[in-house]
Coordinates of C-alpha atoms and ligand atoms in Angstrom, one line a residue:
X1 CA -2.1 -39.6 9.5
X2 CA -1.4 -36.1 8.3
X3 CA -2.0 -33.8 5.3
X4 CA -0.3 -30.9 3.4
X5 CA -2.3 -27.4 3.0
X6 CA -0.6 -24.9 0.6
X7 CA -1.3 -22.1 2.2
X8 CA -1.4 -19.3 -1.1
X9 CA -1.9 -15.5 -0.5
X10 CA -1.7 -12.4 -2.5
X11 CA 1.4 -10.2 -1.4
X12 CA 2.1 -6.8 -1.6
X13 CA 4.4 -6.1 -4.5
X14 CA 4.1 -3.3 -6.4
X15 CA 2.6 -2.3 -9.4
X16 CA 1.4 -5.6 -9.5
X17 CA 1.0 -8.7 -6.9
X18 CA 2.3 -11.8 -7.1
X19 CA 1.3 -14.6 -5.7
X20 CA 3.2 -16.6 -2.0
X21 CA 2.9 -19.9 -1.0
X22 CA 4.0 -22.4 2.0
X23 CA 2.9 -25.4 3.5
X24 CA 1.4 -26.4 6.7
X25 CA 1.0 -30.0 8.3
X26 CA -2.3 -30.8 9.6
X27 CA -3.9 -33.5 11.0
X28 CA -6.3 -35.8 8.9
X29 CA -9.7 -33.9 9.3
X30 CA -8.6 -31.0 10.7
X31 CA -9.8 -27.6 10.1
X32 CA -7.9 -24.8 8.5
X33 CA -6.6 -22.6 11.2
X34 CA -4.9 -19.2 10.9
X35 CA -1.5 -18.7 10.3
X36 CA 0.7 -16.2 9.9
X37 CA 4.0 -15.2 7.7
X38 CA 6.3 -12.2 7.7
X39 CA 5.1 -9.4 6.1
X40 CA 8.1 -7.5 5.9
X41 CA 9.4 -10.4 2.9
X42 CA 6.0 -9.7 1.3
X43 CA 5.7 -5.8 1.2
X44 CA 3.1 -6.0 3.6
X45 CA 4.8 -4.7 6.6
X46 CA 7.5 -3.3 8.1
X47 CA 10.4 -5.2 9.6
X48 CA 9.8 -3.9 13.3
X49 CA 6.5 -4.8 13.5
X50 CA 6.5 -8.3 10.5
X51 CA 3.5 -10.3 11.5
X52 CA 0.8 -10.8 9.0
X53 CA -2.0 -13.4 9.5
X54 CA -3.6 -15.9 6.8
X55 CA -7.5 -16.4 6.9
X56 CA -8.1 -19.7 4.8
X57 CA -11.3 -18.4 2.6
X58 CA -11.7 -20.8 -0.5
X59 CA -10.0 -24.5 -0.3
X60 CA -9.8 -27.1 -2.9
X61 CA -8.0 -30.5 -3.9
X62 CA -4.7 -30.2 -4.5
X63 CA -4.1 -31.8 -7.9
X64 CA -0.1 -31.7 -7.6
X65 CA 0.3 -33.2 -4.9
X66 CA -3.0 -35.3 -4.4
X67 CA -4.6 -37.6 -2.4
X68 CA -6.1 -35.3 0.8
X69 CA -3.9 -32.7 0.1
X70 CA -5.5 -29.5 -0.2
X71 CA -4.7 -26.2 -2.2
X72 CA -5.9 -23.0 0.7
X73 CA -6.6 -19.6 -0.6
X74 CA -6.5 -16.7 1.7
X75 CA -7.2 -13.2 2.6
X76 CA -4.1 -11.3 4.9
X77 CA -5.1 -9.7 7.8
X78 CA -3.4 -7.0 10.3
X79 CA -2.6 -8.5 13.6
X80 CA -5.5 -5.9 15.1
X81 CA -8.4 -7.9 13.1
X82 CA -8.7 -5.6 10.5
X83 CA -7.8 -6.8 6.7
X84 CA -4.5 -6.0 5.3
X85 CA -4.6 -2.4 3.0
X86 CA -3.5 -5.1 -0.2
X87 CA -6.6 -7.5 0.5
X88 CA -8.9 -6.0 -2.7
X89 CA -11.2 -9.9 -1.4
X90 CA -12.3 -7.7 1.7
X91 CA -13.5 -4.7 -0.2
X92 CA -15.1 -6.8 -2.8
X93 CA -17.4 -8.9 -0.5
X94 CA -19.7 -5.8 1.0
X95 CA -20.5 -5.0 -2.6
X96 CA -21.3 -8.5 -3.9
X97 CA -23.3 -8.9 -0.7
X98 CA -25.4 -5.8 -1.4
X99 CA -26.0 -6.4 -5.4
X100 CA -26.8 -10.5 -4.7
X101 CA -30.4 -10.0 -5.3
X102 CA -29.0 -9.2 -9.2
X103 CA -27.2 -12.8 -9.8
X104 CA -24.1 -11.7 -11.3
X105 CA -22.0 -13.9 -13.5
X106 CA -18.5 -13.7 -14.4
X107 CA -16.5 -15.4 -16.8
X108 CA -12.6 -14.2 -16.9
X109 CA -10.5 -14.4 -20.2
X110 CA -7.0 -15.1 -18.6
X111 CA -3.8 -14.1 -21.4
X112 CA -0.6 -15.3 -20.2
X113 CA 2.8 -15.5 -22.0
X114 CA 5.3 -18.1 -21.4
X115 CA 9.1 -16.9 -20.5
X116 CA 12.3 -19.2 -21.2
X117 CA 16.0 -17.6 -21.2
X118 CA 14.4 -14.1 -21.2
X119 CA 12.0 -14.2 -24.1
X120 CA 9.0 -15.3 -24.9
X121 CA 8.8 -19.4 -25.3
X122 CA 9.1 -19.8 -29.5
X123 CA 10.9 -16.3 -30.1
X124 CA 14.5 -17.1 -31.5
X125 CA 17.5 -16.4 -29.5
X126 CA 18.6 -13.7 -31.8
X127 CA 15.2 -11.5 -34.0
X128 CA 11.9 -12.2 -33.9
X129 CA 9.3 -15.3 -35.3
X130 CA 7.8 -14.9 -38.1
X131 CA 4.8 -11.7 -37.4
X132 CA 1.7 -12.6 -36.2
X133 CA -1.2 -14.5 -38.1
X134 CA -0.9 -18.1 -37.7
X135 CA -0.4 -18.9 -33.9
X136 CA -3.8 -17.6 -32.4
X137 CA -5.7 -21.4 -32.1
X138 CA -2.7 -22.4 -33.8
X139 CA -1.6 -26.3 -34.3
X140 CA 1.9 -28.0 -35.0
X141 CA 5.4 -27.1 -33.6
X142 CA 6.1 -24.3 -35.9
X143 CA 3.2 -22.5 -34.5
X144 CA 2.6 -23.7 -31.1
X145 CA 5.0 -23.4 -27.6
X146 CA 4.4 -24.9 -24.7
X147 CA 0.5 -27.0 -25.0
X148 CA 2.7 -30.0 -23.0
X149 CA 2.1 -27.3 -19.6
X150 CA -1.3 -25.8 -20.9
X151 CA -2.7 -29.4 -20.9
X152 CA -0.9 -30.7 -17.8
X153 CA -2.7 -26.9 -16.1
X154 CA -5.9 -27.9 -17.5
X155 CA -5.9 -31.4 -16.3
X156 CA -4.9 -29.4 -12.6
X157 CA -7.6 -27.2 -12.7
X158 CA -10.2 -29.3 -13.3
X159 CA -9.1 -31.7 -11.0
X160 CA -8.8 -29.2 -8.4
X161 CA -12.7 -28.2 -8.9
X162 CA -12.1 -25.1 -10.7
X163 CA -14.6 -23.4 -13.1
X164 CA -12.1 -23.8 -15.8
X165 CA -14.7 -23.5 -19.1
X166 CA -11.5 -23.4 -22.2
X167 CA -7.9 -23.1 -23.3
X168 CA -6.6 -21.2 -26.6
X169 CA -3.3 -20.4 -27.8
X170 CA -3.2 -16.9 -28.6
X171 CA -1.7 -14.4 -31.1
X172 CA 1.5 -13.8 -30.0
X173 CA 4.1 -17.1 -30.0
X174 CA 4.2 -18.5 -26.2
X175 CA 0.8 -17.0 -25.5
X176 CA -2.2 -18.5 -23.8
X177 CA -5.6 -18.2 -22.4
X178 CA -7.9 -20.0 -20.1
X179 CA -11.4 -18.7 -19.3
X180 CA -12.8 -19.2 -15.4
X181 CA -16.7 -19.3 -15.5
X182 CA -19.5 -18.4 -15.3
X183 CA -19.4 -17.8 -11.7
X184 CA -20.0 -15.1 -8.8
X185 CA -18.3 -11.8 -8.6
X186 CA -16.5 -13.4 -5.6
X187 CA -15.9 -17.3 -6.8
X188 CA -14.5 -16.3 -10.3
X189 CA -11.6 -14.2 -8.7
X190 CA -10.9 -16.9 -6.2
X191 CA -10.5 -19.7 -8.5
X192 CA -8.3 -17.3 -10.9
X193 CA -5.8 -16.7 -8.3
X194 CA -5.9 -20.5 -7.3
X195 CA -5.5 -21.3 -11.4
X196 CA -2.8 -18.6 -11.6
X197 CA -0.9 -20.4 -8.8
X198 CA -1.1 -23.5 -10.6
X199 CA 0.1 -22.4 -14.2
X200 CA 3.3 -21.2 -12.4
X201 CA 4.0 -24.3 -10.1
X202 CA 3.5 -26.3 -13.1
X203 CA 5.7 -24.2 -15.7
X204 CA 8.1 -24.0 -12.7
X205 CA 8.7 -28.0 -13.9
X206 CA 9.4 -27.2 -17.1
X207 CA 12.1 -24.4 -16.2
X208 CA 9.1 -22.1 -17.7
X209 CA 7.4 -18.7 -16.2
X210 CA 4.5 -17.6 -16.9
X211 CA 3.9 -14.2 -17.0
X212 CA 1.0 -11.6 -16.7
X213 CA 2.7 -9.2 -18.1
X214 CA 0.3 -6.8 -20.0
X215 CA 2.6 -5.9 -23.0
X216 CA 5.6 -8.7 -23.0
X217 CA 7.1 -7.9 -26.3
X218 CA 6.9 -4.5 -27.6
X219 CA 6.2 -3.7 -31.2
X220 CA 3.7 -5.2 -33.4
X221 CA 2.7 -7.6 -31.1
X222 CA -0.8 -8.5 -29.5
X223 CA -0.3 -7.4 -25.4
X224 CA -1.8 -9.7 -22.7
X225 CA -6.1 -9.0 -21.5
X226 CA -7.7 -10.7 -19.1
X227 CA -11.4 -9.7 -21.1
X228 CA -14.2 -9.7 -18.4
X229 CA -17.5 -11.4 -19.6
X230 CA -20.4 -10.4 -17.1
X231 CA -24.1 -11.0 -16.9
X232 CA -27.0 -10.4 -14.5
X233 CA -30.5 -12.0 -14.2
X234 CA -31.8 -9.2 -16.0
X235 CA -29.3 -9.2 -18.9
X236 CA -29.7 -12.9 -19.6
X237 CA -33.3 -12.2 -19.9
X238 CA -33.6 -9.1 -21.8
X239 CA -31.8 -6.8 -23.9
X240 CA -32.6 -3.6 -22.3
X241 CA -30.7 -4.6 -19.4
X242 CA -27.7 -5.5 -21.7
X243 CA -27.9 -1.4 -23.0
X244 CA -28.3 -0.4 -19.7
X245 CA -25.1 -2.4 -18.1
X246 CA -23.5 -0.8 -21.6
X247 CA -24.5 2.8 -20.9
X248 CA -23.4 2.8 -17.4
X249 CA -20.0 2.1 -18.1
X250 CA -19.9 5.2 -20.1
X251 CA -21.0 7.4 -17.2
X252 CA -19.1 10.3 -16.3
X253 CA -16.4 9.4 -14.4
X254 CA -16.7 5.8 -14.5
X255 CA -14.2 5.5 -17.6
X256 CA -11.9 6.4 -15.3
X257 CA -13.0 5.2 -12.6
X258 CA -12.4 1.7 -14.5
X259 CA -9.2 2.1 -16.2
X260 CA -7.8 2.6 -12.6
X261 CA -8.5 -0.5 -10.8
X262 CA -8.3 -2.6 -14.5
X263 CA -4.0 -3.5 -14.2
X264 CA -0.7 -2.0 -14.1
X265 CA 0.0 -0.5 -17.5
X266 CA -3.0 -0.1 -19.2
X267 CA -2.5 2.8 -21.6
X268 CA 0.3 0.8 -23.2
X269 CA -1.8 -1.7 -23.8
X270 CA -5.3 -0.2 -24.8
X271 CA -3.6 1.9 -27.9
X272 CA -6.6 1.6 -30.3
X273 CA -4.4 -0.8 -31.8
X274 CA -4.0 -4.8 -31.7
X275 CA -7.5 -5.5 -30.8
X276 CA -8.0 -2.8 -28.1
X277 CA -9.9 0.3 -28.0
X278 CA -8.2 3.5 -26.9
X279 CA -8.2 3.8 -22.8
X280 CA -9.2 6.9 -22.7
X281 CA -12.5 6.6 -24.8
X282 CA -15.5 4.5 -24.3
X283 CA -17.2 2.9 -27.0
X284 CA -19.5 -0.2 -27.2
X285 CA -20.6 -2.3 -29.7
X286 CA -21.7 -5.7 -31.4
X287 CA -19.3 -7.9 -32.4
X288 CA -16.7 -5.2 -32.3
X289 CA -13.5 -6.4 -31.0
X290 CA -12.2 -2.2 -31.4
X291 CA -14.5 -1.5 -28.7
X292 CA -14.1 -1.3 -25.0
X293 CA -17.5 -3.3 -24.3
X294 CA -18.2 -5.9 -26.7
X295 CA -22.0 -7.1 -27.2
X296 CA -21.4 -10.6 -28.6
X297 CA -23.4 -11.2 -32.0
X298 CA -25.3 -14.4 -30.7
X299 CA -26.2 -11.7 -27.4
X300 CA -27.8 -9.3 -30.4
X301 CA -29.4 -12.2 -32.0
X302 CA -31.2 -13.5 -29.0
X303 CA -31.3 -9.9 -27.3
X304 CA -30.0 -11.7 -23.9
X305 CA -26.7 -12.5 -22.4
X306 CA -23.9 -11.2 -21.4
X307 CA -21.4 -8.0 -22.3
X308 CA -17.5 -8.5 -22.5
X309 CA -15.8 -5.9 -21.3
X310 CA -12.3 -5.8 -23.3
X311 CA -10.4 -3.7 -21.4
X312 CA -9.2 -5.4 -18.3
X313 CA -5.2 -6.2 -18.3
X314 CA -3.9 -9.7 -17.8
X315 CA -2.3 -8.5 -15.0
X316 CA -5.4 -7.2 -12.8
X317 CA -6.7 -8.2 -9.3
X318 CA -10.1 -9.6 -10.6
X319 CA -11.6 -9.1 -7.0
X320 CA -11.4 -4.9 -7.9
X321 CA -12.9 -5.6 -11.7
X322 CA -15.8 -7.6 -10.4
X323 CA -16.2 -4.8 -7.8
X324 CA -16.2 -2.4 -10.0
X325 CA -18.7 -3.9 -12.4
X326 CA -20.7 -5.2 -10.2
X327 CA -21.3 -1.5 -8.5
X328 CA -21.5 0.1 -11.7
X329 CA -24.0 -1.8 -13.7
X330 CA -25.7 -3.3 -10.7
X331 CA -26.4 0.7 -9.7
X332 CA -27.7 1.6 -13.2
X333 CA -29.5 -1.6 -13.5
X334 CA -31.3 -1.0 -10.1
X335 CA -32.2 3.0 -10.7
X336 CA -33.5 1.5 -14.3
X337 CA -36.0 -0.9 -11.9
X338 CA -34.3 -3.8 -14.3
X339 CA -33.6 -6.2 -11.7
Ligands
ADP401 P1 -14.1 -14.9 -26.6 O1 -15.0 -15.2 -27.7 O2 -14.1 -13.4 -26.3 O3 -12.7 -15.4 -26.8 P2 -14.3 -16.9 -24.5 O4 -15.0 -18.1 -25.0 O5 -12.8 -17.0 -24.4 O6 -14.7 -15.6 -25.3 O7 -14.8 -16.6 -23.0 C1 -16.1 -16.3 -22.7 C2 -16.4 -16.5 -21.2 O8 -17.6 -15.9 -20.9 C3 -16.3 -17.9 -20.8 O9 -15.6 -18.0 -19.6 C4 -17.8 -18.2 -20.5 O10 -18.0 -19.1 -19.5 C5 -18.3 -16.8 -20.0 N1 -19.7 -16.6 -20.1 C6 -20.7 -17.3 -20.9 N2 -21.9 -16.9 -20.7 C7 -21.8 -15.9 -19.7 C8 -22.8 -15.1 -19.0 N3 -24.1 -15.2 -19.3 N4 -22.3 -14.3 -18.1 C9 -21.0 -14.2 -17.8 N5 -20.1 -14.9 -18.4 C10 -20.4 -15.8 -19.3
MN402 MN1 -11.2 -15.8 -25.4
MN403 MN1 -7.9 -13.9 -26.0
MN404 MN1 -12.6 -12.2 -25.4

């Protein structure tokens, strides 16, 4: 007997990546081997010289199609061994190797919007639903589009093994979120893409896409984050640690530093309005969802946890925002001896 691996990579479209798939037919209790696709369909290579190759990384149950069928993330590679310019996994594992010691913890705030016909799933044909207010954790069909697919993803991820820790409806008609974590710098960003893949193979039923698109309607309308919740050993054991992580981020430099590898379109969605701080200023504070780093008010009251940093797109590569907050704070933590 035989099974299916859904081989899924990351490909090279610009500003953001999207997500490729295809299946290979292996034999019951074989190992993942390499593969290969053409890069030149994928932005990844030129026609003249196409071949890209797949190295299977993270693997898990494929709830779709079940039974010993298996769902296989990986990282692209150039034919000469060396990783593929668009695989951000490859520059991300050096630095959560050399920050271990630290234990960091990520838990990912995913915002998606769902896409029917060319709008967003619930906005009328012709104008707009009524403004914002009553959808965010929203109940009844007046107020809610699409759970039938948010449950159905749920049910998916957890089956398939993924940190999956909530689901909300959010501000804007059609919108979502689902939080990955806690988990490692490396872990969280594999089972995001895996979860990502499986909201749009399962919306793809439903004649749905779901997009990550960080500002899908304009006008007075909430845009799309992917908020970034992050803890080390020493910040879930004291606060100084917390201020520390805080103060680093501030750094000169790192604001932009940041901003840069946190999503496609960022300045149009960090405003200062809708929940966001402005991009180009760094603020931090408790329970202050107008900052860029939020302290959480339970964090305060037990002066350990976690920070949440707000600004992060929907649309990012996690594997460069754990990177980058992993070698910021982790730095500061370590020069402050607060491991
Ligand atoms: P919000 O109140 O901002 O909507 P959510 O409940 O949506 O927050 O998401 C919070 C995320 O933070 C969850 O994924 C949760 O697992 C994660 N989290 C909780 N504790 C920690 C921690 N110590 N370090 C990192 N992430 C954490
Ligand atoms: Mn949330
Ligand atoms: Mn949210
Ligand atoms: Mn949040």
């Amino acid at each position: 007997m035989s099974y299916k691996a859904e081989y899924i990579w990351i490909d090279g479209t610009e500003p953001s990546a999207r997500l490729r798939s295809k299946t290979k037919i292996l034999a019951d209790g074989a190992e993942l081997p390499d593969w290969g696709f053409d890069g030149s369909s994928t932005n990844q290579a030129p026609g003249d010289n196409s071949d890209c190759v797949l190295k299977p990384v993270f693997s898990c149950p494929d709830p779709i199609r079940g039974g010993a069928h298996k769902l296989v993330l990986c990282e692209v590679y150039l034919v000469d061994g060396t990783p593929h310019p668009t695989n951000n996994r490859a520059k991300l594992l050096p630095i959560a190797e050399q920050f271990a010691e630290q234990d960091s913890w990520f838990g990912i705030e995913q915002e998606y919007t769902f896409f029917q016909e060319g709008r967003p799933l619930g906005f009328p044909a012709v104008g707009f639903p009524a403004p914002q207010g009553p959808y965010y954790c929203g109940v009844g069909a007046d107020e809610v589009f699409g759970r039938e697919i948010v449950e159905k993803h749920l049910d998916a991820c957890i089956e398939a093994g993924l940190a999956v820790s909530g689901i909300n409806a959010e501000v804007m008609p059609g919108q979502w979120e689902f939080q990955i974590g806690p988990a490692g710098p490396v872990d969280v960003a594999d089972h995001l893409w895996v979860a990502r893949w499986l909201l749009y193979r399962i919306a793809e039923e439903f004649d749905v896409a779901a997009t990550l698109d960080a500002k899908p309607a304009k006008g007075d309308w909430n845009g799309a984050g992917a908020h970034t919740n992050f803890s080390t050993r020493a910040m879930r054991e004291g606060y100084d640690a917390i201020i520390t992580a805080c103060e680093s981020l501030g750094a000169p430099g790192k604001v932009e530093e940041h901003i840069a590898g946190y999503g496609h379109g960022i300045e149009e969605r960090l405003t200062g309005h809708h929940e966001t701080a402005p991009h180009d200023v760094y603020s931090y504070g408790v329970s202050d969802r107008g900052a860029s780093v939020r302290i959480p008010w339970q964090v305060e009251v037990d002066k350990k946890g976690y920070i949440e940093d707000r600004r992060p797109n929907a649309n990012i590569d996690p594997y460069n925002v754990t990177r980058l907050l992993v070698n910021t704070c982790c730095t500061a933590l370590e020069k402050a001896g607060q491991v």
